PDB file of C-alpha atoms in Angstrom:
ATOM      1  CA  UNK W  46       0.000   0.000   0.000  1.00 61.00           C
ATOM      2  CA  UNK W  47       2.450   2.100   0.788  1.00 57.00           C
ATOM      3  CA  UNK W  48       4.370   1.682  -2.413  1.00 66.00           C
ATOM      4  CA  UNK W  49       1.519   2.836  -4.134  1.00 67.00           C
ATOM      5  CA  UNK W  50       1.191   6.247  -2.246  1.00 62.00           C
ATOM      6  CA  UNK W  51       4.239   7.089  -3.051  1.00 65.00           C
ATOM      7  CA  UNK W  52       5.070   5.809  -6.653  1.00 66.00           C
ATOM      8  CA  UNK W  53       5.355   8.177  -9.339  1.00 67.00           C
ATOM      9  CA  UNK W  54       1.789   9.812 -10.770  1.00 66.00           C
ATOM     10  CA  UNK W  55       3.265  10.787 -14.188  1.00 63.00           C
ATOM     11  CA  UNK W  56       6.317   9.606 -16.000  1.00 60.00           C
ATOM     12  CA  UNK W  57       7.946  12.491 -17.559  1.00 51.00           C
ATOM     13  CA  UNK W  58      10.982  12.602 -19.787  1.00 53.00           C
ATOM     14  CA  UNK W  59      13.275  15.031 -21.619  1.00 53.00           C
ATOM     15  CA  UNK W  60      15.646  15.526 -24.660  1.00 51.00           C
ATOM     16  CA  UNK W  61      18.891  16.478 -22.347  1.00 51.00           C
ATOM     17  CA  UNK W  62      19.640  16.423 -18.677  1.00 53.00           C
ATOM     18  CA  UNK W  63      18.879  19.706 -17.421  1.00 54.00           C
ATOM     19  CA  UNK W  64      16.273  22.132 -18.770  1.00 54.00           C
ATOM     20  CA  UNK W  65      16.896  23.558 -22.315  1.00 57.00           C
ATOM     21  CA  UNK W  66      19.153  26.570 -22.879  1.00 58.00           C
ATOM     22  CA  UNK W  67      22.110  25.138 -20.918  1.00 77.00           C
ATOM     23  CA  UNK W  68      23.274  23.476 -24.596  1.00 89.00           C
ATOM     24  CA  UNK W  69      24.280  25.520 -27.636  1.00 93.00           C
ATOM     25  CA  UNK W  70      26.673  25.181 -30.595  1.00 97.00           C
ATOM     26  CA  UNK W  71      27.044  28.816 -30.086  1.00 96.00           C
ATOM     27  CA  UNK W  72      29.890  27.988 -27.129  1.00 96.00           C
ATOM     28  CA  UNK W  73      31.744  25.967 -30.033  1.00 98.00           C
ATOM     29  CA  UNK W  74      31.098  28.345 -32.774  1.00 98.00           C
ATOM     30  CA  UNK W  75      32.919  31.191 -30.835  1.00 98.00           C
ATOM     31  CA  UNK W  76      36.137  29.137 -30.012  1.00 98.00           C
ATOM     32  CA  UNK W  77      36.220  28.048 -33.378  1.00 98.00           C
ATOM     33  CA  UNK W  78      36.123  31.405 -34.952  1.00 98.00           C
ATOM     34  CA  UNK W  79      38.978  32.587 -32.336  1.00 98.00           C
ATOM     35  CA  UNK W  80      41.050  29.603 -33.968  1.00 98.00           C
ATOM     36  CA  UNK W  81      40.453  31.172 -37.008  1.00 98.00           C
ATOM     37  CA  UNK W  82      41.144  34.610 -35.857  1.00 98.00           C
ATOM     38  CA  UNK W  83      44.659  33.587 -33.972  1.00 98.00           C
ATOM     39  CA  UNK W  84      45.491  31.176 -37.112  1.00 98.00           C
ATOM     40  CA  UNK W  85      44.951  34.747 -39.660  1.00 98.00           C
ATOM     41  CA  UNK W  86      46.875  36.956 -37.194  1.00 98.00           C
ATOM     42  CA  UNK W  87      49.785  34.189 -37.249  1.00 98.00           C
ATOM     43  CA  UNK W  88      50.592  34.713 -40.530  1.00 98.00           C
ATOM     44  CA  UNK W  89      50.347  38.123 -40.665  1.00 98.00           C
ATOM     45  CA  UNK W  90      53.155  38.046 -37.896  1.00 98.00           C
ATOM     46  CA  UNK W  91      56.607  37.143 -38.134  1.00 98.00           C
ATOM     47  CA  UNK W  92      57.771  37.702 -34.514  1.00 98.00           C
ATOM     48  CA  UNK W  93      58.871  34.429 -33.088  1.00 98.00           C
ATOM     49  CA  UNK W  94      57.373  35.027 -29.267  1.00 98.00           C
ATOM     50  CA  UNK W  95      54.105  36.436 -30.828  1.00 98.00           C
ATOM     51  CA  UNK W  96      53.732  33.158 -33.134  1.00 98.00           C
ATOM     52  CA  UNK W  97      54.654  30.757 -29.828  1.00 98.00           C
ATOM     53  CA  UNK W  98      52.023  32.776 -27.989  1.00 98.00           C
ATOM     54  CA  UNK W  99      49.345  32.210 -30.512  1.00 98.00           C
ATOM     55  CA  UNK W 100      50.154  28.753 -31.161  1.00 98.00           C
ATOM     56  CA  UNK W 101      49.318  27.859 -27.295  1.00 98.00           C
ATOM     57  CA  UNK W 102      46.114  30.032 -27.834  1.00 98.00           C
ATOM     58  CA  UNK W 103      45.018  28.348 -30.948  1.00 98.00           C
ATOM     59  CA  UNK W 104      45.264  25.009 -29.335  1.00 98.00           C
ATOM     60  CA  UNK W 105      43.740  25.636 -26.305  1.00 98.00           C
ATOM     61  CA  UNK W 106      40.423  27.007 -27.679  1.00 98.00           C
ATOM     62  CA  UNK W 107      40.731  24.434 -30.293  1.00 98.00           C
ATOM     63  CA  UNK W 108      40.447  22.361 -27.320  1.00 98.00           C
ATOM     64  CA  UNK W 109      37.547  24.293 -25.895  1.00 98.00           C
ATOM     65  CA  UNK W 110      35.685  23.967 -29.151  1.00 98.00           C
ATOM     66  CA  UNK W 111      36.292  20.250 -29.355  1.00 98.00           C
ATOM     67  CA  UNK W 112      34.706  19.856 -25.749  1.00 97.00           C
ATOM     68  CA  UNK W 113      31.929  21.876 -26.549  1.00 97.00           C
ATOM     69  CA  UNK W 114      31.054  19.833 -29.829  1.00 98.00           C
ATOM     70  CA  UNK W 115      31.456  16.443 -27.995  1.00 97.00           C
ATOM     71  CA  UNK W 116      29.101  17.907 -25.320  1.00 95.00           C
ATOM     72  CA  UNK W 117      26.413  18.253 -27.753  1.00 96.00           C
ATOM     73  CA  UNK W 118      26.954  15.415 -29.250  1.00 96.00           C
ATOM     74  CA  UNK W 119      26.597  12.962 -25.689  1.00 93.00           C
ATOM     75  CA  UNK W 120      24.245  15.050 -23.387  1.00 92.00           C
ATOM     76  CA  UNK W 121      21.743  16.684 -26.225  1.00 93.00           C
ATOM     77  CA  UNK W 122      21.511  14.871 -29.254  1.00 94.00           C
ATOM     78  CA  UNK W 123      19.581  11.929 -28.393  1.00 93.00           C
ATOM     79  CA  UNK W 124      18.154   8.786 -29.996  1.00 95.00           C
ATOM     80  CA  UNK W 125      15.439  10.659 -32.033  1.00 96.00           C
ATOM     81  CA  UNK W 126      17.858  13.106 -33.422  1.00 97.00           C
ATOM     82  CA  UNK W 127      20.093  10.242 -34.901  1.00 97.00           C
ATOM     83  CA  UNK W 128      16.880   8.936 -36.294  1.00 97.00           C
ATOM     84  CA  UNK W 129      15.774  11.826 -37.505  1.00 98.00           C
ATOM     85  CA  UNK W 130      19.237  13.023 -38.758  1.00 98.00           C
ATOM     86  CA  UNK W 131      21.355   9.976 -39.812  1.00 98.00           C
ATOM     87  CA  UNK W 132      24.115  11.816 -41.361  1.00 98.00           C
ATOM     88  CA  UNK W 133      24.564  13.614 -37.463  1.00 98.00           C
ATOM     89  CA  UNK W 134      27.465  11.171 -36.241  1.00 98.00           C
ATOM     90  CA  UNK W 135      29.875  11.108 -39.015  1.00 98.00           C
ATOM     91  CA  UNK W 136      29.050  15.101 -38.964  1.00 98.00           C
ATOM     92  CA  UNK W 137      30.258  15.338 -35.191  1.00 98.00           C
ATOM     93  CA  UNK W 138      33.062  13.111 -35.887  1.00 98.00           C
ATOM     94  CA  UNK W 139      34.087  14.745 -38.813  1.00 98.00           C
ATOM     95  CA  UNK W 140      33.830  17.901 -37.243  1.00 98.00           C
ATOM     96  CA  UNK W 141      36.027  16.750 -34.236  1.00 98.00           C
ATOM     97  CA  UNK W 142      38.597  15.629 -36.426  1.00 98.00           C
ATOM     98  CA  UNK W 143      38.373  19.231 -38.157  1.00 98.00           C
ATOM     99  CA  UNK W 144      39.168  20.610 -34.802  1.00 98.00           C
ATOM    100  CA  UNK W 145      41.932  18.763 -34.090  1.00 98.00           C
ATOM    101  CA  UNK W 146      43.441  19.567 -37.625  1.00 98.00           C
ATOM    102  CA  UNK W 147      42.790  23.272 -36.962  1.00 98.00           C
ATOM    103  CA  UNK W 148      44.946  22.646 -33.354  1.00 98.00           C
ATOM    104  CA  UNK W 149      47.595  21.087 -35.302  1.00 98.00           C
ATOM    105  CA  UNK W 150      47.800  23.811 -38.634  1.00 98.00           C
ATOM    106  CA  UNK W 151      48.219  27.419 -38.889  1.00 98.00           C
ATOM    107  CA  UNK W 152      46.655  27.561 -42.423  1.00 98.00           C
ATOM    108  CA  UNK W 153      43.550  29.786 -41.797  1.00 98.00           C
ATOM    109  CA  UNK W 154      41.749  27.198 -44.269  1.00 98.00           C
ATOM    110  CA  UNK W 155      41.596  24.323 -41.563  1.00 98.00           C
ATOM    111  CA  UNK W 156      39.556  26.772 -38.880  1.00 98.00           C
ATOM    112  CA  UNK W 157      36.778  27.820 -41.949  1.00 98.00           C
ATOM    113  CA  UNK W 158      36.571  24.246 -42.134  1.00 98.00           C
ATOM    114  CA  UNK W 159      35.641  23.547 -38.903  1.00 98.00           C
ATOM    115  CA  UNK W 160      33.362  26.239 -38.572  1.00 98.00           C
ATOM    116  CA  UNK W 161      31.761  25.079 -41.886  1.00 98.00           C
ATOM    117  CA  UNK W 162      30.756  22.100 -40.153  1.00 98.00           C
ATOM    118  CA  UNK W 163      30.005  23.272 -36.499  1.00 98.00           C
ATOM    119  CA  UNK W 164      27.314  25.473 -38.856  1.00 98.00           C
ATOM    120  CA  UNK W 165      26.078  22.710 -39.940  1.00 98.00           C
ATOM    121  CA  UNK W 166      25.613  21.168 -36.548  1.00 98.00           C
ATOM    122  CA  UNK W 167      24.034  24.395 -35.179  1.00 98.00           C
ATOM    123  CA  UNK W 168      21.410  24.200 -38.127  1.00 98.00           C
ATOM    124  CA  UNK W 169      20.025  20.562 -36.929  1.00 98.00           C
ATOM    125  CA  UNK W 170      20.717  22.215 -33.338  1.00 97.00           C
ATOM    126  CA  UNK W 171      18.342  24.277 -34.386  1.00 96.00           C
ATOM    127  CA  UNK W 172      15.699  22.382 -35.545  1.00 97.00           C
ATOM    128  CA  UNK W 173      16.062  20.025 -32.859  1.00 95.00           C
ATOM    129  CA  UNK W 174      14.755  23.237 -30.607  1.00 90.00           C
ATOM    130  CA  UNK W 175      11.799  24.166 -32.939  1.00 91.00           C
ATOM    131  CA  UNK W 176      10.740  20.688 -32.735  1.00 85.00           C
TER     132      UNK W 176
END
C-alpha cells in the first residue's frame, strides 16, 4: 500500500539532462572562430614570441571547441535526433577531427573548415529546438 502512495503519478521525460538553454553550438562556434582569428593573425606576424604565444592560444580554444562539440553530441543529441538526422554522427566526428586539424595547422583554411561544419551542426541544433 504504501508503495503505491508514493510511486510516481506521471512519467515524464526530456531531450537532455537539465532544462533547455544550458546546450548551444554557439559555445563551439565562438572558439572556433577565435582559432580562425589567432590562425589569420599568425601569418600576418613574423615575430617568433608572438607566433609561440598564438600557437598555445590556438590550441587551447581548439580544445575548448572540441569539448563543446562532444558535449552536444553525448548530453543533447539523443536517440530521435540520430533517427531523424542519420548523417549527425559522421558530422560530429568529422567535425572533431576538423578541430583537431585546426589545433595542429596554422593555415587559416583548416579553422573555416571547422566552422563550416560546427554550422552545420548548429542548423540541426536548431531544428532540434523548434521541434
Amino acid at each position: 500500500m504504501l508503495s503505491r502512495l508514493f510511486a510516481p503519478k506521471a512519467k515524464v521525460s526530456a531531450h537532455c539532462d537539465l532544462p533547455c538553454g544550458v546546450y548551444d553550438p554557439a559555445q563551439a562556434r565562438i572558439e572556433a572562430a577565435s582559432v580562425k582569428a589567432v590562425q589569420e593573425k599568425y601569418q600576418a606576424n613574423d615575430d617568433a614570441d608572438f607566433r609561440a604565444r598564438a600557437i598555445t592560444i590556438k590550441e587551447q580554444r581548439a580544445e575548448l571547441a572540441k569539448h563543446h562539440v562532444s558535449v552536444l553530441w553525448s548530453d543533447y543529441f539523443k536517440p530521435p535526433h540520430f533517427e531523424k538526422y542519420p548523417q549527425l554522427h559522421t558530422l560530429v566526428n568529422d567535425t572533431l577531427k576538423a578541430l583537431s586539424a585546426a589545433k595542429a595547422s596554422n593555415d587559416p583554411a583548416t579553422g573555416q573548415k571547422a566552422l563550416d561544419l560546427i554550422d552545420e551542426i548548429d542548423r540541426i541544433f536548431k531544428e532540434t529546438k523548434a521541434a
